[in-house]
mmCIF file of C-alpha atoms in Angstrom:
data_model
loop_
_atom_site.group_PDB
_atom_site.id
_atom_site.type_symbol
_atom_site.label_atom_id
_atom_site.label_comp_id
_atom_site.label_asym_id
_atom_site.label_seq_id
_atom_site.Cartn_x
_atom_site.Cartn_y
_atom_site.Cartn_z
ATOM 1 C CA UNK A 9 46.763 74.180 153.286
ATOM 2 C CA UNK A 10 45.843 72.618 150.320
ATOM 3 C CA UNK A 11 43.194 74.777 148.719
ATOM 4 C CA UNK A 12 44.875 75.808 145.135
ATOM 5 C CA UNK A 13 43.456 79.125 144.711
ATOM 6 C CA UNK A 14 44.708 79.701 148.274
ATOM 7 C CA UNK A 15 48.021 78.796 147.338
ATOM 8 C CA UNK A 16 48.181 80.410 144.497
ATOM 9 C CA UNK A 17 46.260 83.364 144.988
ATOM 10 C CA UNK A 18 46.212 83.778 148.509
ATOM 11 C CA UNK A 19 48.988 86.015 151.535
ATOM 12 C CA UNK A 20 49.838 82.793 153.381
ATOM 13 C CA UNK A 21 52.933 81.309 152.668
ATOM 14 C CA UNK A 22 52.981 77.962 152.726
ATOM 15 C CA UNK A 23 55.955 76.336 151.133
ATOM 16 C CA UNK A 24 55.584 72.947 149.417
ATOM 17 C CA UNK A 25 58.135 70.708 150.815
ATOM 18 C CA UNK A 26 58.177 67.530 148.430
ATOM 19 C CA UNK A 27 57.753 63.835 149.998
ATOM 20 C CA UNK A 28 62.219 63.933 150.736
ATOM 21 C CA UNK A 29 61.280 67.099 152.457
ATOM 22 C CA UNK A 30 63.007 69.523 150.515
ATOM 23 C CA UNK A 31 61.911 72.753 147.980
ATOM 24 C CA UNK A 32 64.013 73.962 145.180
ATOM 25 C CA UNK A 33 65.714 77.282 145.827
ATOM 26 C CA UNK A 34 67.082 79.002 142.720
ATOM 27 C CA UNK A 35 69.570 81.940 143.561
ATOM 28 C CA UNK A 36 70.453 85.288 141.672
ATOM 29 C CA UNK A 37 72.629 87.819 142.192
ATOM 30 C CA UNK A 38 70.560 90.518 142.879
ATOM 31 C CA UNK A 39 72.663 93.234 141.075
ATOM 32 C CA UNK A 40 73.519 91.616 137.934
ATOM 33 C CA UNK A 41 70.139 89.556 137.977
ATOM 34 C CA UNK A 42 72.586 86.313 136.921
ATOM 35 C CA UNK A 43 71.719 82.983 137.919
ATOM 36 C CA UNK A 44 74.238 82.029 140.380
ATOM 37 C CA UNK A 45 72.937 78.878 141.703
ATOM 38 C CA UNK A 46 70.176 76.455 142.609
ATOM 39 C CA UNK A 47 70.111 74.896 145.481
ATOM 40 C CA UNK A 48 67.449 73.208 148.171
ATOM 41 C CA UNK A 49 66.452 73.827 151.607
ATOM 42 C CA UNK A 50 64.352 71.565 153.740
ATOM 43 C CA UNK A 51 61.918 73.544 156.680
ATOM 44 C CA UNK A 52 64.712 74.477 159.178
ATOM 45 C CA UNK A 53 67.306 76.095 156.138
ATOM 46 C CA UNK A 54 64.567 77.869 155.094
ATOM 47 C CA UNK A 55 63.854 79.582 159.148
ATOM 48 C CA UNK A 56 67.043 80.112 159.366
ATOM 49 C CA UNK A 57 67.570 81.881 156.377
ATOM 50 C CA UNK A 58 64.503 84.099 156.996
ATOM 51 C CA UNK A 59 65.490 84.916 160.627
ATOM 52 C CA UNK A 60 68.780 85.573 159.683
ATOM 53 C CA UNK A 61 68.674 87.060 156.170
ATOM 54 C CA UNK A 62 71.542 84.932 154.980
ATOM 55 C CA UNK A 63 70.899 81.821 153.042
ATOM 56 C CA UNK A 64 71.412 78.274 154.484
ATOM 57 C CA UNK A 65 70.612 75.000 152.450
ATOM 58 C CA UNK A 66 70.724 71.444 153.074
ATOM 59 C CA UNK A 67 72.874 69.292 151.263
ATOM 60 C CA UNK A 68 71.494 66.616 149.911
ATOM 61 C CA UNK A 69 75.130 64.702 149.133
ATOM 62 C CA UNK A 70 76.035 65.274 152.608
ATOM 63 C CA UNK A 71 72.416 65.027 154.082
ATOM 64 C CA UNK A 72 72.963 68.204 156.171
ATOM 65 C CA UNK A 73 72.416 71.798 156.882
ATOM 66 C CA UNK A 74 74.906 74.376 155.589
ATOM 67 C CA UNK A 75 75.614 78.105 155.709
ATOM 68 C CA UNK A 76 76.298 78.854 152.808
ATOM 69 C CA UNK A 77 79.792 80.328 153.227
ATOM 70 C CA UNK A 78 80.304 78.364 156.364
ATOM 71 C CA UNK A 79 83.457 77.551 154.870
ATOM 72 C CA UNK A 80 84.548 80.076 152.342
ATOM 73 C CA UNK A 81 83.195 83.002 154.040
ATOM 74 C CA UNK A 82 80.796 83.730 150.811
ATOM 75 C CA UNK A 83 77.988 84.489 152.254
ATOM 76 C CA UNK A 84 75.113 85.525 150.650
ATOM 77 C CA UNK A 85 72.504 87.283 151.966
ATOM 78 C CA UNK A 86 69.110 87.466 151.209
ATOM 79 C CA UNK A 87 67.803 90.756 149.670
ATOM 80 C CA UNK A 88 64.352 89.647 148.886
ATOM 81 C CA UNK A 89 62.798 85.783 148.791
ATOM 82 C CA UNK A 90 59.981 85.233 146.353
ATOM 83 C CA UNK A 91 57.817 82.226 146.241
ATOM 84 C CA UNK A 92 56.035 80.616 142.846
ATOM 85 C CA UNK A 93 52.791 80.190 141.826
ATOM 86 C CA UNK A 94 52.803 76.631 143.625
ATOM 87 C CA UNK A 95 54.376 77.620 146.627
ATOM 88 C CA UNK A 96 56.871 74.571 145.821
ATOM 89 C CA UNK A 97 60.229 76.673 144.380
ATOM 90 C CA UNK A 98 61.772 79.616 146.117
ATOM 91 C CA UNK A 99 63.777 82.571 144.434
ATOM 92 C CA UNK A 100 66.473 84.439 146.027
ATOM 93 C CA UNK A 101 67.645 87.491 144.992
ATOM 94 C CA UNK A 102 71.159 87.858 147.380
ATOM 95 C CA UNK A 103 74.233 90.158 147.741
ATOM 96 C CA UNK A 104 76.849 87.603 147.230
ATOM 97 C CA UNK A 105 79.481 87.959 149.583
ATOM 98 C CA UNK A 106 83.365 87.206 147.956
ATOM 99 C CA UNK A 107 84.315 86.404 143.865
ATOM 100 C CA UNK A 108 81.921 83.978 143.341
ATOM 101 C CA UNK A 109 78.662 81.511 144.755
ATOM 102 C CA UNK A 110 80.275 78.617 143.376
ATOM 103 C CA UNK A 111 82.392 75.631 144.874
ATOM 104 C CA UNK A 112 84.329 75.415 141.382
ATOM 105 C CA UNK A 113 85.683 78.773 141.832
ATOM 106 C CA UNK A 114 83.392 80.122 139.428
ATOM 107 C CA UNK A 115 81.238 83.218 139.866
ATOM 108 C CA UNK A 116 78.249 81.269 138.629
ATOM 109 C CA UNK A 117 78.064 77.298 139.048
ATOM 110 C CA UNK A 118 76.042 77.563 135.421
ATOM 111 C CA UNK A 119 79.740 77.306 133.562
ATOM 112 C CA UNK A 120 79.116 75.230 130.915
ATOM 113 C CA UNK A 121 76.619 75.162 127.641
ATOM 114 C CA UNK A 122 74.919 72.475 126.170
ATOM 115 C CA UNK A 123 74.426 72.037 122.522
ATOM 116 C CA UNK A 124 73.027 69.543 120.186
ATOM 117 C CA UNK A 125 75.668 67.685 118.133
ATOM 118 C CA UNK A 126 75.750 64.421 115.776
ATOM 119 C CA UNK A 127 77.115 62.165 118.267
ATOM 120 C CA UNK A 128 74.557 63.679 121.396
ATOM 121 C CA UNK A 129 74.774 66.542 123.179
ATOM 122 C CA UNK A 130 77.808 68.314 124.271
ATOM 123 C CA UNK A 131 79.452 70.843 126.556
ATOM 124 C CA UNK A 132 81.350 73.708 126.424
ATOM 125 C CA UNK A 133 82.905 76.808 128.944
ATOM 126 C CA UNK A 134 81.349 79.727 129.185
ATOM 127 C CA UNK A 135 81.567 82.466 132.056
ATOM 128 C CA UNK A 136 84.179 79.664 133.471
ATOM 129 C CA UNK A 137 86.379 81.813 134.960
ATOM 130 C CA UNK A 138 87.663 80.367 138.132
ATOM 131 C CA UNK A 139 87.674 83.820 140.374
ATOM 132 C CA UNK A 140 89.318 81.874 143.699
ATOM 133 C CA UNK A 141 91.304 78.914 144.272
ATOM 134 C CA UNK A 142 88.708 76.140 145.540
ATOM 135 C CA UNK A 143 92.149 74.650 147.510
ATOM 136 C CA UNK A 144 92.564 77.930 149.531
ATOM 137 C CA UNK A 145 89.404 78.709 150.273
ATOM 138 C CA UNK A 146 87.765 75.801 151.078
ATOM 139 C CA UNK A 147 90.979 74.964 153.488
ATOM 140 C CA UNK A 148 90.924 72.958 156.438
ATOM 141 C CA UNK B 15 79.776 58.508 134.986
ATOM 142 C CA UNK B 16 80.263 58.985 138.102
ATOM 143 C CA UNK B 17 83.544 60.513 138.458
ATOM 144 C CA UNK B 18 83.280 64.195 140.275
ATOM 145 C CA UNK B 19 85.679 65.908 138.551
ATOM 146 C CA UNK B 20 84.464 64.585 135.159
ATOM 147 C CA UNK B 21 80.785 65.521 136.524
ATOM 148 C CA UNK B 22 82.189 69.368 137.163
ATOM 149 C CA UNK B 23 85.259 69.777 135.018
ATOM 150 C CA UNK B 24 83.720 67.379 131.802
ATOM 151 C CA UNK B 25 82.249 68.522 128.414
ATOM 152 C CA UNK B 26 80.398 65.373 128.226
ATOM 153 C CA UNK B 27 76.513 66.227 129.065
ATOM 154 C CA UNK B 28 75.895 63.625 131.688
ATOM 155 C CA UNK B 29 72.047 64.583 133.288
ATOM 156 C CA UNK B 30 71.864 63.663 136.552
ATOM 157 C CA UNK B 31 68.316 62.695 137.355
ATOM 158 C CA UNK B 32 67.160 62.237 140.624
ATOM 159 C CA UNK B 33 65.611 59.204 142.395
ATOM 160 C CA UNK B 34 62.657 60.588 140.610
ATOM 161 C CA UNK B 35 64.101 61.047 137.373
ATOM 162 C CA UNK B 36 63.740 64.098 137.138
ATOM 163 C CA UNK B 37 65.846 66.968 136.757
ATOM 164 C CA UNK B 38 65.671 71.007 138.074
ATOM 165 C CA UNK B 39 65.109 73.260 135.348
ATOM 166 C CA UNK B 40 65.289 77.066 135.871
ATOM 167 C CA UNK B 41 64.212 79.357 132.701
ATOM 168 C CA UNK B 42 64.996 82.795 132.284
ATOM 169 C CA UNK B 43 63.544 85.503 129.851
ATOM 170 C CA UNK B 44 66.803 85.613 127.296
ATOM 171 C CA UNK B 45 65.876 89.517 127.168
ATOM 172 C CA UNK B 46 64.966 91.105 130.389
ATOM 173 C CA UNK B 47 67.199 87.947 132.106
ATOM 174 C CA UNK B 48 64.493 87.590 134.477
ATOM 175 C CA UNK B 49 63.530 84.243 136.495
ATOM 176 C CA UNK B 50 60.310 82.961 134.967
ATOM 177 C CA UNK B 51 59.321 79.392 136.260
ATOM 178 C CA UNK B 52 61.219 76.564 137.600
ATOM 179 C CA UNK B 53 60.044 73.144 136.306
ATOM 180 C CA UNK B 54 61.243 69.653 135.577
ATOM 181 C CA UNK B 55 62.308 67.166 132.710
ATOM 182 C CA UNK B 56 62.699 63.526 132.379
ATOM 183 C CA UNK B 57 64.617 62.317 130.468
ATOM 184 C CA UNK B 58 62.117 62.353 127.164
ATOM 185 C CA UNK B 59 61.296 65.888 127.656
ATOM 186 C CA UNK B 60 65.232 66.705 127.733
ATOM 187 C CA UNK B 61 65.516 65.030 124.502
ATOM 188 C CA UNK B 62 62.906 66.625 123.139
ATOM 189 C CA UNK B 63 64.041 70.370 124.509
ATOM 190 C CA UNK B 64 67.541 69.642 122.545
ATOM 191 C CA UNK B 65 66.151 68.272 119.455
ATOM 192 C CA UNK B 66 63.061 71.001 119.131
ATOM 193 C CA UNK B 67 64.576 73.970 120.245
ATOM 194 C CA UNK B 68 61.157 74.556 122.265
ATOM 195 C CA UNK B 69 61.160 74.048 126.143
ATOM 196 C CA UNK B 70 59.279 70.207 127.320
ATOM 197 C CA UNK B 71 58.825 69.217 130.627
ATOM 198 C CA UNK B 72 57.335 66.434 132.988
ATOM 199 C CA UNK B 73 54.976 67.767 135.382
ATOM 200 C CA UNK B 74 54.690 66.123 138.512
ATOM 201 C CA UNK B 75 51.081 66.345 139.735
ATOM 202 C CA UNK B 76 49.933 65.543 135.946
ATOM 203 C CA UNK B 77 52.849 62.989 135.794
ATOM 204 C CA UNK B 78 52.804 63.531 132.229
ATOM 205 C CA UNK B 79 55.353 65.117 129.695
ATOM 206 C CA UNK B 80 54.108 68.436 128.907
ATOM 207 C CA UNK B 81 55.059 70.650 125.989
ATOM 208 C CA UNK B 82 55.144 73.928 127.101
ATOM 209 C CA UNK B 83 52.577 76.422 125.183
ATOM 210 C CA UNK B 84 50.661 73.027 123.668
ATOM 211 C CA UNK B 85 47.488 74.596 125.226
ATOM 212 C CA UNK B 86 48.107 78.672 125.738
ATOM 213 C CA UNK B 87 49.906 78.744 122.804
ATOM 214 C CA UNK B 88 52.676 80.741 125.070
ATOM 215 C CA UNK B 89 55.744 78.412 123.494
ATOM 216 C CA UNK B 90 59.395 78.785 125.078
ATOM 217 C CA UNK B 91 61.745 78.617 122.222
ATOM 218 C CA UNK B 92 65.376 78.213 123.589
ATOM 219 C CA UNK B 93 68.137 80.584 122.655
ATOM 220 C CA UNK B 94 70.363 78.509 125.366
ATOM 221 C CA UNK B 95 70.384 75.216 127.467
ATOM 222 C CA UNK B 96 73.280 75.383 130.639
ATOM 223 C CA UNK B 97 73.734 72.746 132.949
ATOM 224 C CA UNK B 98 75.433 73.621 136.623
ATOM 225 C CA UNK B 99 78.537 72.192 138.297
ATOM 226 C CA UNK B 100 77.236 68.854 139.477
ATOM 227 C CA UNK B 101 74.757 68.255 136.190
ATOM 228 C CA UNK B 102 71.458 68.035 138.301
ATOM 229 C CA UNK B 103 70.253 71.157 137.209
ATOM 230 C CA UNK B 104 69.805 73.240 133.572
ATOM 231 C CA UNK B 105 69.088 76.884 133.112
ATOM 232 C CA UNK B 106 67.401 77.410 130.019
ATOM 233 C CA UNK B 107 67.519 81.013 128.782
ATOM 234 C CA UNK B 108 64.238 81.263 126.318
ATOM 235 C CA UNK B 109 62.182 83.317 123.810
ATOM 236 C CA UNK B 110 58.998 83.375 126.133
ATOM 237 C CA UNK B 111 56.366 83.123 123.409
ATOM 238 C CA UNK B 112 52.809 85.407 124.594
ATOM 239 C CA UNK B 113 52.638 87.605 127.593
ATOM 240 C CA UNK B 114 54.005 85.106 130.023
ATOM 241 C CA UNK B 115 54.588 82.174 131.253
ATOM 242 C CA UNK B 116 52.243 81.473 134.432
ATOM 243 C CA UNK B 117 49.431 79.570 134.363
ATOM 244 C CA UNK B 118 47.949 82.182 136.795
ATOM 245 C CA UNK B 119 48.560 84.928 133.317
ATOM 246 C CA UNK B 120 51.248 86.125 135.079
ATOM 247 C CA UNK B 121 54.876 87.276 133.536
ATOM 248 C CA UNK B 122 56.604 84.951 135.644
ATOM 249 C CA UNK B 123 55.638 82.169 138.191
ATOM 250 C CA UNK B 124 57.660 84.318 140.752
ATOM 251 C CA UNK B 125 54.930 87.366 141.671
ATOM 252 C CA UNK B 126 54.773 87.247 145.287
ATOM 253 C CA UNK B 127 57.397 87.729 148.198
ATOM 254 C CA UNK B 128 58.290 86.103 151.449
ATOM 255 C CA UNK B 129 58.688 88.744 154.362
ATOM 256 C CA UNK B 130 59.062 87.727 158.202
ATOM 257 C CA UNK B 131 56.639 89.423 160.313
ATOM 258 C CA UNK B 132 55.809 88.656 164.132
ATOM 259 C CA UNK B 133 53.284 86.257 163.980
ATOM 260 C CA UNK B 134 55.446 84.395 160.994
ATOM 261 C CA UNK B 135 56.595 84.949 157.588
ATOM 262 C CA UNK B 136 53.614 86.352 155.199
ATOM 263 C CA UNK B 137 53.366 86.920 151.419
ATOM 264 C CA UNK B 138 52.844 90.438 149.349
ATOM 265 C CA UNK B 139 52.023 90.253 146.037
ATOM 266 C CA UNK B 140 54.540 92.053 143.208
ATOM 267 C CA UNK B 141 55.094 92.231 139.426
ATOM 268 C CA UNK B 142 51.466 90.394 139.584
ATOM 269 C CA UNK B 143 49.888 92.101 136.879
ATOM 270 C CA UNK B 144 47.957 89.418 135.177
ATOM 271 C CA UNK B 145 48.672 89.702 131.363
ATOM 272 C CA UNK B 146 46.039 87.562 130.255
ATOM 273 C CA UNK B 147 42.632 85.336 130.650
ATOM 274 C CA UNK B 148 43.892 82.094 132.107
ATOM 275 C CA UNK B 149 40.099 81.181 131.514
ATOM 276 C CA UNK B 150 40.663 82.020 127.935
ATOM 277 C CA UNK B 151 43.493 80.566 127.230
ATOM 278 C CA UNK B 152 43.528 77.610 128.630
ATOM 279 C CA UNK B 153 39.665 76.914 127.276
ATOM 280 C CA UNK B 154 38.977 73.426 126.614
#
């Protein structure tokens, strides 16, 4: 499908996977409404995650599929999945299994601010709790 | 840099844009705290976002740098920039300017959902109110 008023306006879903074969899927907690993540599935993370109702990704560091909580057993599954105007960026609101969605050991992997400064831009914590040991959990 | 734990446990703002260069960016209504659009920046329209305080981007099919609001009028003024664990995606928490911030006159880019069905996954619109003319606004 390529017909923009069908995408935009139409019942079809037809997700816009870009030329590496991946769309952008940004992920929020669906009780707090926080941004917990952003991640990026390619065609078979995002079946998965539909059939199953938990959220798989693929990595593109490790160039593979994941579970996400494969490891650390934080799963997070999918309360509702909303597509954008485009079709080409996915939003999923998710129950987030365990302290937190990210690797870190933070609730949030969004831990860090960004503000304008003399020398550039800098960061600083924010929300940077670590809620689990990254050594424990991600054990093996 | 290229260093992981500097990447994750830094405060030096090190973008990292893709092959592309570009970079994910996911904006939020500072307010309600609900998911708007997800766009990108290059590098120009980052440095312009910082130094402006109002949201720029690079839009892939126009491959141009966009400002956003330079034709609606419907300017994101940013109350915060974040950037995530592995600094290849922002968050940037904004003073939506207007009644929204879809080119369709929609709140948010985000007004239909996915649901799995029998015959495939199909899409229901929600939150699609349109708030205004994209016909006006955008008149050239």
């Amino acid at each position: 499908m390529s017909n923009k008023s069908e995408i935009e306006e139409g019942l079809a879903f037809a997700p816009q996977f870009g030329g590496d074969g991946l769309i952008t899927a940004v992920v929020t907690d669906i009780k707090s409404g926080e941004l917990l993540m952003v991640a990026h599935m390619n065609a078979e993370a995002l079946r998965k995650t539909i059939e199953s109702g938990e959220a798989w990704y693929y990595s593109r560091s490790r160039k593979a599929l994941w579970k996400k909580g494969e490891s650390s057993g934080h799963v997070q599954r999918v309360v509702e999945l909303r597509v954008d105007c485009d079709q080409d960026a996915l939003w999923l609101k998710v129950e987030q299994e365990g302290p937190g969605a990210c690797h870190t050991g933070r609730r949030s992997c969004f831990y860090r601010k960004v503000e304008a400064g003399e020398g550039g831009a800098r960061l600083s914590f924010v929300d940077a709790d670590r809620l689990f040991d990254p050594k424990v959990v991600y054990r093996k």
